[in-house]
PDB file of C-alpha atoms in Angstrom:
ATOM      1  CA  UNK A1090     161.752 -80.637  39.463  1.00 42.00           C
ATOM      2  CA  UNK A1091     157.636 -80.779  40.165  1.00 58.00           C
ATOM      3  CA  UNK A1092     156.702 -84.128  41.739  1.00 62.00           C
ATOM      4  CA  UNK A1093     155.376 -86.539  39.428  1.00 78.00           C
ATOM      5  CA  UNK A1094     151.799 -86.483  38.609  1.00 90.00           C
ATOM      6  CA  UNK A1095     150.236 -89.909  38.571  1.00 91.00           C
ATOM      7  CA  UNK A1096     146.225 -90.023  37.754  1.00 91.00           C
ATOM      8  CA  UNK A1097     144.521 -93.708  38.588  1.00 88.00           C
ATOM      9  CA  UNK A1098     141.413 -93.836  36.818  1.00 87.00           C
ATOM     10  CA  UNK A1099     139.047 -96.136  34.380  1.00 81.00           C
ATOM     11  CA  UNK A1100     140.418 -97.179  31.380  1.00 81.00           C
ATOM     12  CA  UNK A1101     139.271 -96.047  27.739  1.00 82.00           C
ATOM     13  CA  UNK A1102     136.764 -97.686  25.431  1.00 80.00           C
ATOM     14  CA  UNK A1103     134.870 -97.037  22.294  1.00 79.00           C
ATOM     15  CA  UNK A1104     137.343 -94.681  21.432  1.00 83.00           C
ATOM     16  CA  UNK A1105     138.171 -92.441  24.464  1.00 83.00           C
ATOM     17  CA  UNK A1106     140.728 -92.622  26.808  1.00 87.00           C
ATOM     18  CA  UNK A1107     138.361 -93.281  29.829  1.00 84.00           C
ATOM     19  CA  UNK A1108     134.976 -93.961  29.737  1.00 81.00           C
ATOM     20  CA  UNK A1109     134.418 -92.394  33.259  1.00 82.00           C
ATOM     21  CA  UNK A1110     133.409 -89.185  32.830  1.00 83.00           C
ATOM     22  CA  UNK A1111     135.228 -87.856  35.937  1.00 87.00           C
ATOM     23  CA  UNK A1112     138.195 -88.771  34.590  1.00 89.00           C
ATOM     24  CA  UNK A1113     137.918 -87.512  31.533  1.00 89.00           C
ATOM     25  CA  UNK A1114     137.585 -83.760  32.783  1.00 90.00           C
ATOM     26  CA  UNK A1115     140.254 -84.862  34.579  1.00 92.00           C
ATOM     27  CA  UNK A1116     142.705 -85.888  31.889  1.00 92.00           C
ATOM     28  CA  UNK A1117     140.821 -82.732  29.317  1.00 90.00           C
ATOM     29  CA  UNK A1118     142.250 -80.366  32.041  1.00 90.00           C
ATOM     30  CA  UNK A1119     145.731 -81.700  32.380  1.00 91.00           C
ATOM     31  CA  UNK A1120     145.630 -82.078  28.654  1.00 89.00           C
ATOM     32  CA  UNK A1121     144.747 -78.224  28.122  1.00 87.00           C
ATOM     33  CA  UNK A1122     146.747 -76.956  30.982  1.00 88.00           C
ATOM     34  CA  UNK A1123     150.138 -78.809  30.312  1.00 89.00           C
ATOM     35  CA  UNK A1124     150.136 -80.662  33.244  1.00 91.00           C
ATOM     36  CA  UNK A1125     152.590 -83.413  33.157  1.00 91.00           C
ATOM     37  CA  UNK A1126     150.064 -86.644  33.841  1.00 90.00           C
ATOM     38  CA  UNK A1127     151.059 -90.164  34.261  1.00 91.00           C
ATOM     39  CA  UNK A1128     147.658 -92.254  33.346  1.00 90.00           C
ATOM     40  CA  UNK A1129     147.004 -95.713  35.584  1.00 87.00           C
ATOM     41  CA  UNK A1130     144.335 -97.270  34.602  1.00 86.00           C
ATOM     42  CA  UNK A1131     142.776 -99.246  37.434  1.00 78.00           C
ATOM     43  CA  UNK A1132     139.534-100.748  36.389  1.00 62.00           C
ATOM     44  CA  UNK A1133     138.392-102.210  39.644  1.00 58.00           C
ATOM     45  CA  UNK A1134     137.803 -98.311  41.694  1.00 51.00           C
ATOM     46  CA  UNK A1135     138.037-100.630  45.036  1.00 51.00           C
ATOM     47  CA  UNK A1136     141.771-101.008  44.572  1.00 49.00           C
ATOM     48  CA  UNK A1137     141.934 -97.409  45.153  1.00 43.00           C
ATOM     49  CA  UNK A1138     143.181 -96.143  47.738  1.00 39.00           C
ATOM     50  CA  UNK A1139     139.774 -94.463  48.815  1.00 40.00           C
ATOM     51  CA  UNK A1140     137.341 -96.512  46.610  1.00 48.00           C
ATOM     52  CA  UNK A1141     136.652 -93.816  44.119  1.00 75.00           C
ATOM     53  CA  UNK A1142     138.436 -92.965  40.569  1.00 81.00           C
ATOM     54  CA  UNK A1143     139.915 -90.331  39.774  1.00 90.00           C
ATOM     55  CA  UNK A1144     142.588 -90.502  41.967  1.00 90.00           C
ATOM     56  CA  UNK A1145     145.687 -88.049  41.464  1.00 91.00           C
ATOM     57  CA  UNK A1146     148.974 -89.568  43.219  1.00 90.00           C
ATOM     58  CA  UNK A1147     152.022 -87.188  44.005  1.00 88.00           C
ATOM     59  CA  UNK A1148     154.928 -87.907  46.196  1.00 86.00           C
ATOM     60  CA  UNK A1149     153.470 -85.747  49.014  1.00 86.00           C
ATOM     61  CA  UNK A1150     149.364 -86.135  48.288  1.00 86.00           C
ATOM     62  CA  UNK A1151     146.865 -88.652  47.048  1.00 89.00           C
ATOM     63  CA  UNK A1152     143.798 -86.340  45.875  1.00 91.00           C
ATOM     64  CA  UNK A1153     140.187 -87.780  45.029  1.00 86.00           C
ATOM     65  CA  UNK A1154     137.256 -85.719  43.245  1.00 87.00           C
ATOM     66  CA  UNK A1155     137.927 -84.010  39.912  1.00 88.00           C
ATOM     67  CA  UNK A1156     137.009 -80.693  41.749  1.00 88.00           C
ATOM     68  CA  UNK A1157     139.529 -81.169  44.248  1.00 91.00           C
ATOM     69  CA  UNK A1158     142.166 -82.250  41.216  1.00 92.00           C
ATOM     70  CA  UNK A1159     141.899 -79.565  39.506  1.00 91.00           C
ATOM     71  CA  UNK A1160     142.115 -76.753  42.127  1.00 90.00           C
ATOM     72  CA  UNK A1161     145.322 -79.210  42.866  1.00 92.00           C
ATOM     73  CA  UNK A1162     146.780 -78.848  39.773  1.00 91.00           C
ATOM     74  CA  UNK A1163     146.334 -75.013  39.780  1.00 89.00           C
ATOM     75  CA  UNK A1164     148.227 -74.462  42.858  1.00 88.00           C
ATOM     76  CA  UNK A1165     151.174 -76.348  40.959  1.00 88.00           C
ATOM     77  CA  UNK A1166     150.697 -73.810  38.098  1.00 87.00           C
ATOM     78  CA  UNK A1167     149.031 -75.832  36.263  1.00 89.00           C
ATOM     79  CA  UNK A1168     146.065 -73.440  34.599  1.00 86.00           C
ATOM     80  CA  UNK A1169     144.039 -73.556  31.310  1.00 82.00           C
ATOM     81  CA  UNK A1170     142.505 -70.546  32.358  1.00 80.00           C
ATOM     82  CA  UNK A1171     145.643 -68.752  32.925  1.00 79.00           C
ATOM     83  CA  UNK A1172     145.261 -66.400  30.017  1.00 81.00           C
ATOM     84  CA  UNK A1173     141.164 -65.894  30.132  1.00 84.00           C
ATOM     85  CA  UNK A1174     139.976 -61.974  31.039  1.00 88.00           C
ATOM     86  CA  UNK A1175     137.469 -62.224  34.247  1.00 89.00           C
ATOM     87  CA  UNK A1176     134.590 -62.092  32.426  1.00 91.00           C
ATOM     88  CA  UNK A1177     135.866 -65.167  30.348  1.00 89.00           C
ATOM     89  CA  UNK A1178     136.439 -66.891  33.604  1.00 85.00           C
ATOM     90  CA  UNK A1179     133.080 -66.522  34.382  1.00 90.00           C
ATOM     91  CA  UNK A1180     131.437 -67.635  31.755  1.00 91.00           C
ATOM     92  CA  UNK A1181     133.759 -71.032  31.919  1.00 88.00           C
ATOM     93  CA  UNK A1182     131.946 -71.261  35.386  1.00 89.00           C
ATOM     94  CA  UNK A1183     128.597 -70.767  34.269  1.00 92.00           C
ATOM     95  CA  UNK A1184     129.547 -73.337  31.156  1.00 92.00           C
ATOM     96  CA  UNK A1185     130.536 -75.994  33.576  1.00 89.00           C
ATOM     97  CA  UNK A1186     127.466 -75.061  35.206  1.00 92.00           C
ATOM     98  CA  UNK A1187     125.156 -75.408  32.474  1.00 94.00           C
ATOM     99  CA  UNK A1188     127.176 -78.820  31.557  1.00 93.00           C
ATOM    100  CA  UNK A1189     126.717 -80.462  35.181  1.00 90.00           C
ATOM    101  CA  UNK A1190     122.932 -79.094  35.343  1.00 91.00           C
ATOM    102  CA  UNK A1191     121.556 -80.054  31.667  1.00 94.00           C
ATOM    103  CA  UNK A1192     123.969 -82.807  29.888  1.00 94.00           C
ATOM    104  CA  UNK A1193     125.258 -84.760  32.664  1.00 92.00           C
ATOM    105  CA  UNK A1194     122.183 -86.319  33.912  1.00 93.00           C
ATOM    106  CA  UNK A1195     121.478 -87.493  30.125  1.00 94.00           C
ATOM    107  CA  UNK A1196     124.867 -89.085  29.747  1.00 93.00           C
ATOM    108  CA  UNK A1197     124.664 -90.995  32.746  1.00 92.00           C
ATOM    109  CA  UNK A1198     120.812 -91.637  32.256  1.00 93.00           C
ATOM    110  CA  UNK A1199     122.145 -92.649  29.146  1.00 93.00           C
ATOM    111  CA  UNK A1200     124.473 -95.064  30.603  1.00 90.00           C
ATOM    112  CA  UNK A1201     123.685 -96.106  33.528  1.00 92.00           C
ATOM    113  CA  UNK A1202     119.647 -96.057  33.746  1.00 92.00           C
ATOM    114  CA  UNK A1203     118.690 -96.688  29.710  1.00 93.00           C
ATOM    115  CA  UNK A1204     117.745-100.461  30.250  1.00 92.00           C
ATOM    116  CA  UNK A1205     119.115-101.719  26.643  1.00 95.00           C
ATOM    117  CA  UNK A1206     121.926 -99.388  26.949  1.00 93.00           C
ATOM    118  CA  UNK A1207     122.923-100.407  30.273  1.00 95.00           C
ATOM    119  CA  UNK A1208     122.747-104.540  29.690  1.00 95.00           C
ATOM    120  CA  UNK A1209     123.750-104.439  26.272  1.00 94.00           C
ATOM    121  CA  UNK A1210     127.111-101.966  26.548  1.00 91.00           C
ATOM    122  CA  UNK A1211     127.435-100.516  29.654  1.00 90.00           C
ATOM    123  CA  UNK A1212     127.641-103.819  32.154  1.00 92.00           C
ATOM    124  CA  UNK A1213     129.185-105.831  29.934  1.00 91.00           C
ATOM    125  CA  UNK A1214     131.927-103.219  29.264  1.00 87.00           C
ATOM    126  CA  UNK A1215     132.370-103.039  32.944  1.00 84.00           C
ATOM    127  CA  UNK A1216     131.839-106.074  34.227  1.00 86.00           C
ATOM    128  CA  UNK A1217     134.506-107.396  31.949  1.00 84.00           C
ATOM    129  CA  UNK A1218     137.698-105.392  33.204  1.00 81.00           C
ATOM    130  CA  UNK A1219     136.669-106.447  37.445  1.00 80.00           C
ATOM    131  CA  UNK A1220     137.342-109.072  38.388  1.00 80.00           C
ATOM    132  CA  UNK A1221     135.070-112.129  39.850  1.00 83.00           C
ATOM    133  CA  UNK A1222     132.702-111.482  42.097  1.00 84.00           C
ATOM    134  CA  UNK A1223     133.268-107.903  42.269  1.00 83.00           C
ATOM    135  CA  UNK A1224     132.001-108.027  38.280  1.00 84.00           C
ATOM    136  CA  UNK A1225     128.518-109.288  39.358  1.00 89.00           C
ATOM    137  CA  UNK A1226     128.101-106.092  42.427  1.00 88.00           C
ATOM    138  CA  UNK A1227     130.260-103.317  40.966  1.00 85.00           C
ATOM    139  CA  UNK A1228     128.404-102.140  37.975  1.00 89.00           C
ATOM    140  CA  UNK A1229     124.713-102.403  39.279  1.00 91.00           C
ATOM    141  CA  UNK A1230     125.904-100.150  42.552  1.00 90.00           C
ATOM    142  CA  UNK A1231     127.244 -97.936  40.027  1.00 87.00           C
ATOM    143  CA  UNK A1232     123.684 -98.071  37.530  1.00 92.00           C
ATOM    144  CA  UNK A1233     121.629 -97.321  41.541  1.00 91.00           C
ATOM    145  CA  UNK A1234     123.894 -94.288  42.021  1.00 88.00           C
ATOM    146  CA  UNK A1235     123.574 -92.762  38.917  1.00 89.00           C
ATOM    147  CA  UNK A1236     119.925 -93.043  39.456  1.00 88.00           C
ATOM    148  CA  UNK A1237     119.506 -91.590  42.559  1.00 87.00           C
ATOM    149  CA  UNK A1238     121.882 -88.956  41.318  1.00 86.00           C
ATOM    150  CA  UNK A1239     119.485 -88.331  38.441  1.00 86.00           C
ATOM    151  CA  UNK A1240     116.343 -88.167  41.129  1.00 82.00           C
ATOM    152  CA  UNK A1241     117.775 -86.417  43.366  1.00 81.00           C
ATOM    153  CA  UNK A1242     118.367 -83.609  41.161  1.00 79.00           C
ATOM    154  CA  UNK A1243     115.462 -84.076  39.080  1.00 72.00           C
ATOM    155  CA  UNK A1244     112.693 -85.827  40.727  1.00 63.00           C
ATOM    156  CA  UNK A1245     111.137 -83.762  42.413  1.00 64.00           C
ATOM    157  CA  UNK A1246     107.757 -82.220  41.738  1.00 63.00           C
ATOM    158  CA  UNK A1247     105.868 -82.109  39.366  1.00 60.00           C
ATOM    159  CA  UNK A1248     108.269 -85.282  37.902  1.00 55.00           C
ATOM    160  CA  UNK A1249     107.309 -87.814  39.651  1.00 61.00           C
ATOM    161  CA  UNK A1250     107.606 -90.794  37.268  1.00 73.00           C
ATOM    162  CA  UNK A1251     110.964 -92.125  36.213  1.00 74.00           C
ATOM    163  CA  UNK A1252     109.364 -91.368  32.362  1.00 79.00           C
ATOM    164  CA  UNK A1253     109.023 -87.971  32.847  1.00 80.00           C
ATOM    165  CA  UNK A1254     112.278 -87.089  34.247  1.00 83.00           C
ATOM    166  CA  UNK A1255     113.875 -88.717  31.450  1.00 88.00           C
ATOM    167  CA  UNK A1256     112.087 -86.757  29.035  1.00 89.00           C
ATOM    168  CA  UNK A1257     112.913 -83.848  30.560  1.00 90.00           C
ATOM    169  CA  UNK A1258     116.847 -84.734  30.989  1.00 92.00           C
ATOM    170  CA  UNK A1259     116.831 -85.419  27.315  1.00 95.00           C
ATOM    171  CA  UNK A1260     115.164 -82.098  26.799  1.00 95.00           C
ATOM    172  CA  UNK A1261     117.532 -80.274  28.672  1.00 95.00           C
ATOM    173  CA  UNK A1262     120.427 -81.877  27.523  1.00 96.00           C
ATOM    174  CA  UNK A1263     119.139 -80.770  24.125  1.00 97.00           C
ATOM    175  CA  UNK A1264     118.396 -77.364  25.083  1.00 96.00           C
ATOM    176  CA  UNK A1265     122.320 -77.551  26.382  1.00 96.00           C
ATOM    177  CA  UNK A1266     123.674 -78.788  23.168  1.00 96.00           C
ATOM    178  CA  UNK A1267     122.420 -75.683  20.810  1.00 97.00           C
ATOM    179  CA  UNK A1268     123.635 -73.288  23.490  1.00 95.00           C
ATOM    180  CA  UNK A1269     126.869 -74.377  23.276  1.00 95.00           C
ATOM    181  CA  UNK A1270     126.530 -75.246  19.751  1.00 95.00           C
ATOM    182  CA  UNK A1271     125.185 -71.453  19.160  1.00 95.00           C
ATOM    183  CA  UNK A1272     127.714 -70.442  21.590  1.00 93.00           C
ATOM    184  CA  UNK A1273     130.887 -72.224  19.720  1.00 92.00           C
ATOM    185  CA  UNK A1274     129.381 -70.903  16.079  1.00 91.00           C
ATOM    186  CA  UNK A1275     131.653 -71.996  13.263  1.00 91.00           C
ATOM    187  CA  UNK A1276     134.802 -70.932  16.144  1.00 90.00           C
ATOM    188  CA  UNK A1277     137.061 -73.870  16.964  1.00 88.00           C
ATOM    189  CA  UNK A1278     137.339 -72.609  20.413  1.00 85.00           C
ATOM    190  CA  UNK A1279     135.315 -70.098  22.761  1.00 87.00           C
ATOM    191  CA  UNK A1280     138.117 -68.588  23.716  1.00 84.00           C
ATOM    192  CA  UNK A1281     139.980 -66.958  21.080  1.00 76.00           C
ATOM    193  CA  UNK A1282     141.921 -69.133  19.104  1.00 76.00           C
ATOM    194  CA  UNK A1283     143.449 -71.723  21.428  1.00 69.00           C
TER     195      UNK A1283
END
């Protein structure tokens, strides 16, 4: 019998099962490779074991990073892209790709930088599942990194200005949207039919 698989990560909100986007590919992975996942949700990250969700917990390993997850849960046989011809393979990579590059700055622009966005929902959500003082530092370290995530990437010349690299993230993302959009057609999957 296959160790049990224990994922620590942020709990769910507004409908999901984790707001934390990291976890989420996480627990979409698991979910479409079978993998046998036991969800803890930890809402303070610094009772982790290394500070940073999502954390997958077996008898033997404790693995950090949803990269570093999922090639995990492959070499237990655990593979969504099992059945997928090379060229299908590929073109997963360049859709995660696309994904990091063109929608992933939006969302956490969206979250994390968006002023009313961020005080309104975001910190509040938050700040209300960690606990005292850790509530008042916790979600404006996480609001600095995702914007120096989203400059780092993206604010470089000629986007200087904070306002123009959000226009162009929300551009992009766009742009990203209709490809996949186009991409998916009226098909349920883009694979086939699972």
């Amino acid at each position: 019998m296959a160790a049990p698989l224990e994922l620590s990560c942020w709990g769910g909100g507004w409908g999901l099962p984790s707001v934390h986007s990291e976890s989420l590919v996480v627990m979409a992975y698991a979910k479409f490779s079978g993998a046998p996942l036991k969800v803890n949700v930890i809402d303070n990250t610094w009772r982790g074991s290394r500070g940073d969700v999502p954390i997958l917990t077996t008898e033997d390993n404790i693995v950090s990073q949803p990269a570093k997850i999922l090639n995990f849960l492959r070499k237990q046989k655990y593979n969504a892209d099992y059945e997928l011809s090379a060229k299908q393979g590929a073109d997963t990579l360049a859709y995660i790709a696309l994904i990091e590059e063109k929608l992933l700055p939006a969302v956490l622009h969206t979250f994390w930088v968006e002023s009313d966005n961020y005080l309104t929902v975001t910190k509040p959500w938050f700040a209300s599942r960690i606990p005292f003082p850790l509530s008042l530092i916790l979600p404006g370290r996480m609001s600095k990194g995702a914007l120096n995530r989203i400059l780092l990437t993206r604010g470089e010349p000629p986007l200087y200005h904070l306002r123009e690299v959000e226009a162009q993230i929300y551009r992009d993302a766009k742009e990203c949207l209709n490809l996949l959009s186009n991409r998916l057609g009226k098909s349920q999957f883009f694979f086939g039919d699972t």
